[in-house]
Amino acid sequence: IDMVNLLVTGLGLMMVSISGGHIFLAAIATYKATGVLKRISVTPVSPLSLILGEVMPRIVMALVLIVAFFAVGSVFGADIVVGPELAGMLPVALLSTGIALSWAFVIAGTTNSPANANAMDTFTMFPLFLFTGAMFPLDAFPQWLENAAHLIPYTGLIEATRGITLDARPVTDFGPELAIGTAWLAVMLTLATRAYRFIK
């Protein structure tokens, strides 16, 4: 695919998911550092209610932003299929956003201040953009690195995104990619429940 299509599809998924997780991280790291969680724990508000209240609006917003990003990209020359086919992006976007938000919980739970959480998040963000095919085609890398990159959850989700939005392929064509993303989401949720104590 040409560079415009590569960037719009790759960055569309990655920027919305990762930036959403980054903003989310700032909130939950502050909750932990300032003792908000301890104060909430003695109120009728349950941990689950707090988590769902934080996560669900961000997932909905991420879905809207991804579609908007693709629509704008099509105006600037990307060959995005803007139509009912985009409904296939729903499970891809849910997995991508869920992984990013879960990772935010892990970072917030393992760092002791919002500043440290932000630094750790920034440190892990660059490799994701570099090695997932979001900005550069994977076949530009050595074969061993290209193979390793497919173990990163976002790599397969970006490939699914390109197939759905550029070629109008059904989401069912990307079973292995979705399976890897689902497995990663399960792992990240497990780590999040252990790292961010209020979830326990």
CSV table of N, CA and C in Angstrom, one decimal, residues 1 5-14 17 70 80 85-86 88-89 91-93 95-96 128-143 145-181:
chain,number,residue,atom,x,y,z
A,1,ILE,N,0.8,-1.2,0.0
A,1,ILE,CA,0.0,0.0,0.0
A,1,ILE,C,0.9,1.2,0.0
A,5,ASN,N,-2.0,5.6,2.8
A,5,ASN,CA,-2.9,4.5,3.3
A,5,ASN,C,-2.2,3.9,4.5
A,6,LEU,N,-0.9,3.7,4.5
A,6,LEU,CA,-0.2,3.1,5.6
A,6,LEU,C,-0.3,3.9,6.8
A,7,LEU,N,-0.1,5.2,6.7
A,7,LEU,CA,-0.1,6.1,7.8
A,7,LEU,C,-1.5,6.3,8.4
A,8,VAL,N,-2.4,6.5,7.5
A,8,VAL,CA,-3.8,6.8,8.0
A,8,VAL,C,-4.3,5.6,8.8
A,9,THR,N,-4.2,4.4,8.2
A,9,THR,CA,-4.7,3.2,8.9
A,9,THR,C,-3.9,2.9,10.2
A,10,GLY,N,-2.6,2.9,10.1
A,10,GLY,CA,-1.7,2.5,11.2
A,10,GLY,C,-1.9,3.6,12.3
A,11,LEU,N,-1.7,4.8,12.0
A,11,LEU,CA,-1.7,5.9,13.0
A,11,LEU,C,-3.1,6.1,13.5
A,12,GLY,N,-4.1,5.8,12.7
A,12,GLY,CA,-5.5,6.0,13.1
A,12,GLY,C,-5.8,5.1,14.3
A,13,LEU,N,-5.5,3.8,14.2
A,13,LEU,CA,-5.7,2.9,15.2
A,13,LEU,C,-4.8,3.2,16.4
A,14,MET,N,-3.5,3.3,16.2
A,14,MET,CA,-2.6,3.5,17.3
A,14,MET,C,-2.7,4.8,18.0
A,17,SER,N,-6.0,4.8,20.2
A,17,SER,CA,-5.9,3.8,21.3
A,17,SER,C,-4.8,4.3,22.4
A,70,PHE,N,-10.5,8.1,10.1
A,70,PHE,CA,-10.6,7.4,8.8
A,70,PHE,C,-11.3,8.3,7.8
A,80,ILE,N,-9.8,4.8,2.0
A,80,ILE,CA,-10.6,4.2,3.1
A,80,ILE,C,-12.0,3.9,2.6
A,85,GLU,N,-19.1,-1.3,5.8
A,85,GLU,CA,-17.9,-2.2,6.1
A,85,GLU,C,-17.1,-1.8,7.3
A,86,LEU,N,-17.2,-0.5,7.7
A,86,LEU,CA,-16.5,-0.1,8.9
A,86,LEU,C,-17.0,-0.7,10.2
A,88,GLY,N,-17.0,-3.6,10.8
A,88,GLY,CA,-16.0,-4.7,11.1
A,88,GLY,C,-14.9,-4.2,12.0
A,89,MET,N,-14.8,-2.8,12.1
A,89,MET,CA,-13.7,-2.3,12.9
A,89,MET,C,-14.1,-2.3,14.4
A,91,PRO,N,-14.8,-4.8,16.7
A,91,PRO,CA,-14.0,-5.7,17.6
A,91,PRO,C,-12.6,-5.3,17.6
A,92,VAL,N,-12.0,-4.8,16.5
A,92,VAL,CA,-10.6,-4.4,16.4
A,92,VAL,C,-10.4,-3.2,17.3
A,93,ALA,N,-11.3,-2.2,17.2
A,93,ALA,CA,-11.1,-1.0,18.0
A,93,ALA,C,-11.3,-1.3,19.5
A,95,LEU,N,-10.6,-4.2,21.1
A,95,LEU,CA,-9.4,-4.9,21.5
A,95,LEU,C,-8.3,-3.9,21.7
A,96,SER,N,-8.1,-3.1,20.7
A,96,SER,CA,-7.0,-2.1,20.8
A,96,SER,C,-7.1,-1.2,21.9
A,128,LEU,N,6.1,0.8,20.2
A,128,LEU,CA,4.9,0.3,19.6
A,128,LEU,C,4.6,1.0,18.3
A,129,PHE,N,4.9,2.2,18.2
A,129,PHE,CA,4.7,2.9,16.9
A,129,PHE,C,5.7,2.4,15.9
A,130,LEU,N,6.9,2.1,16.3
A,130,LEU,CA,8.0,1.7,15.4
A,130,LEU,C,7.9,0.3,14.9
A,131,PHE,N,7.5,-0.7,15.8
A,131,PHE,CA,7.6,-2.1,15.4
A,131,PHE,C,6.3,-2.8,15.1
A,132,THR,N,5.2,-2.0,15.0
A,132,THR,CA,3.9,-2.6,14.8
A,132,THR,C,3.4,-2.5,13.3
A,133,GLY,N,4.2,-1.7,12.5
A,133,GLY,CA,3.8,-1.4,11.2
A,133,GLY,C,2.9,-0.2,11.1
A,134,ALA,N,2.8,0.5,12.2
A,134,ALA,CA,1.9,1.7,12.2
A,134,ALA,C,2.5,2.8,11.3
A,135,MET,N,3.8,2.9,11.3
A,135,MET,CA,4.5,4.0,10.6
A,135,MET,C,5.4,3.5,9.5
A,136,PHE,N,5.9,2.3,9.6
A,136,PHE,CA,6.8,1.8,8.6
A,136,PHE,C,6.3,0.4,8.2
A,137,PRO,N,6.4,0.0,7.0
A,137,PRO,CA,6.0,-1.4,6.6
A,137,PRO,C,6.9,-2.4,7.2
A,138,LEU,N,6.3,-3.5,7.7
A,138,LEU,CA,7.1,-4.5,8.4
A,138,LEU,C,8.1,-5.2,7.5
A,139,ASP,N,7.9,-5.2,6.2
A,139,ASP,CA,8.8,-5.9,5.4
A,139,ASP,C,10.1,-5.1,5.1
A,140,ALA,N,10.1,-3.9,5.7
A,140,ALA,CA,11.4,-3.1,5.7
A,140,ALA,C,12.4,-3.6,6.7
A,141,PHE,N,11.9,-4.4,7.7
A,141,PHE,CA,12.7,-4.9,8.8
A,141,PHE,C,13.4,-6.2,8.4
A,142,PRO,N,14.4,-6.6,9.1
A,142,PRO,CA,15.0,-8.0,8.9
A,142,PRO,C,13.9,-9.0,9.2
A,143,GLN,N,14.0,-10.2,8.6
A,143,GLN,CA,13.0,-11.2,8.7
A,143,GLN,C,12.7,-11.6,10.2
A,145,LEU,N,13.0,-9.8,12.8
A,145,LEU,CA,12.3,-8.7,13.5
A,145,LEU,C,10.9,-8.6,13.1
A,146,GLU,N,10.7,-8.9,11.8
A,146,GLU,CA,9.3,-8.9,11.3
A,146,GLU,C,8.5,-10.0,11.9
A,147,ASN,N,9.1,-11.2,12.1
A,147,ASN,CA,8.4,-12.3,12.7
A,147,ASN,C,8.1,-12.0,14.2
A,148,ALA,N,9.1,-11.4,14.9
A,148,ALA,CA,8.8,-11.0,16.3
A,148,ALA,C,7.8,-9.9,16.4
A,149,ALA,N,7.7,-9.0,15.5
A,149,ALA,CA,6.7,-7.9,15.6
A,149,ALA,C,5.3,-8.5,15.6
A,150,HIS,N,5.1,-9.6,15.0
A,150,HIS,CA,3.7,-10.2,15.0
A,150,HIS,C,3.2,-10.7,16.3
A,151,LEU,N,4.1,-10.7,17.3
A,151,LEU,CA,3.7,-11.1,18.6
A,151,LEU,C,3.2,-9.9,19.4
A,152,ILE,N,3.5,-8.7,18.9
A,152,ILE,CA,3.0,-7.5,19.5
A,152,ILE,C,1.5,-7.4,19.2
A,153,PRO,N,0.6,-7.2,20.2
A,153,PRO,CA,-0.8,-7.2,19.9
A,153,PRO,C,-1.3,-6.2,18.8
A,154,TYR,N,-0.8,-5.1,18.8
A,154,TYR,CA,-1.2,-4.1,17.9
A,154,TYR,C,-0.9,-4.4,16.4
A,155,THR,N,0.1,-5.2,16.2
A,155,THR,CA,0.6,-5.5,14.8
A,155,THR,C,-0.5,-6.2,14.0
A,156,GLY,N,-1.1,-7.2,14.6
A,156,GLY,CA,-2.2,-7.9,13.9
A,156,GLY,C,-3.4,-7.1,13.8
A,157,LEU,N,-3.7,-6.3,14.8
A,157,LEU,CA,-4.9,-5.4,14.8
A,157,LEU,C,-4.8,-4.3,13.7
A,158,ILE,N,-3.5,-3.9,13.5
A,158,ILE,CA,-3.3,-2.9,12.4
A,158,ILE,C,-3.5,-3.6,11.0
A,159,GLU,N,-3.0,-4.8,10.9
A,159,GLU,CA,-3.2,-5.6,9.7
A,159,GLU,C,-4.7,-5.8,9.4
A,160,ALA,N,-5.4,-6.1,10.5
A,160,ALA,CA,-6.9,-6.3,10.3
A,160,ALA,C,-7.5,-4.9,9.9
A,161,THR,N,-7.1,-3.9,10.5
A,161,THR,CA,-7.6,-2.5,10.2
A,161,THR,C,-7.4,-2.2,8.7
A,162,ARG,N,-6.2,-2.5,8.2
A,162,ARG,CA,-6.0,-2.2,6.8
A,162,ARG,C,-6.8,-3.1,5.9
A,163,GLY,N,-7.0,-4.4,6.2
A,163,GLY,CA,-7.8,-5.3,5.4
A,163,GLY,C,-9.2,-4.8,5.4
A,164,ILE,N,-9.8,-4.4,6.5
A,164,ILE,CA,-11.2,-4.0,6.6
A,164,ILE,C,-11.4,-2.6,5.9
A,165,THR,N,-10.5,-1.7,6.2
A,165,THR,CA,-10.8,-0.3,5.7
A,165,THR,C,-10.3,-0.1,4.3
A,166,LEU,N,-9.3,-0.8,3.8
A,166,LEU,CA,-8.8,-0.5,2.5
A,166,LEU,C,-9.3,-1.5,1.4
A,167,ASP,N,-9.5,-2.8,1.9
A,167,ASP,CA,-9.9,-3.8,0.9
A,167,ASP,C,-11.3,-4.3,1.2
A,168,ALA,N,-12.0,-3.7,2.1
A,168,ALA,CA,-13.4,-4.1,2.5
A,168,ALA,C,-13.5,-5.6,2.8
A,169,ARG,N,-12.5,-6.2,3.4
A,169,ARG,CA,-12.5,-7.6,3.8
A,169,ARG,C,-13.3,-7.7,5.1
A,170,PRO,N,-14.0,-8.9,5.2
A,170,PRO,CA,-14.8,-9.1,6.5
A,170,PRO,C,-13.8,-9.3,7.6
A,171,VAL,N,-14.3,-8.9,8.8
A,171,VAL,CA,-13.5,-9.1,10.0
A,171,VAL,C,-13.2,-10.6,10.3
A,172,THR,N,-14.0,-11.5,9.8
A,172,THR,CA,-13.8,-12.9,10.0
A,172,THR,C,-12.5,-13.4,9.3
A,173,ASP,N,-12.0,-12.6,8.3
A,173,ASP,CA,-10.8,-13.0,7.7
A,173,ASP,C,-9.5,-12.9,8.6
A,174,PHE,N,-9.7,-12.3,9.7
A,174,PHE,CA,-8.6,-12.0,10.6
A,174,PHE,C,-8.7,-12.7,12.0
A,175,GLY,N,-9.1,-13.9,11.9
A,175,GLY,CA,-9.3,-14.7,13.1
A,175,GLY,C,-8.0,-14.8,14.0
A,176,PRO,N,-6.8,-15.1,13.3
A,176,PRO,CA,-5.6,-15.2,14.1
A,176,PRO,C,-5.2,-13.9,14.7
A,177,GLU,N,-5.3,-12.8,14.0
A,177,GLU,CA,-5.0,-11.5,14.5
A,177,GLU,C,-5.8,-11.1,15.7
A,178,LEU,N,-7.1,-11.4,15.6
A,178,LEU,CA,-8.0,-11.1,16.7
A,178,LEU,C,-7.8,-12.0,17.9
A,179,ALA,N,-7.4,-13.3,17.6
A,179,ALA,CA,-7.1,-14.2,18.7
A,179,ALA,C,-5.9,-13.7,19.5
A,180,ILE,N,-4.8,-13.3,18.8
A,180,ILE,CA,-3.7,-12.8,19.5
A,180,ILE,C,-4.0,-11.5,20.3
A,181,GLY,N,-4.9,-10.6,19.7
A,181,GLY,CA,-5.3,-9.5,20.5
A,181,GLY,C,-6.1,-9.8,21.7
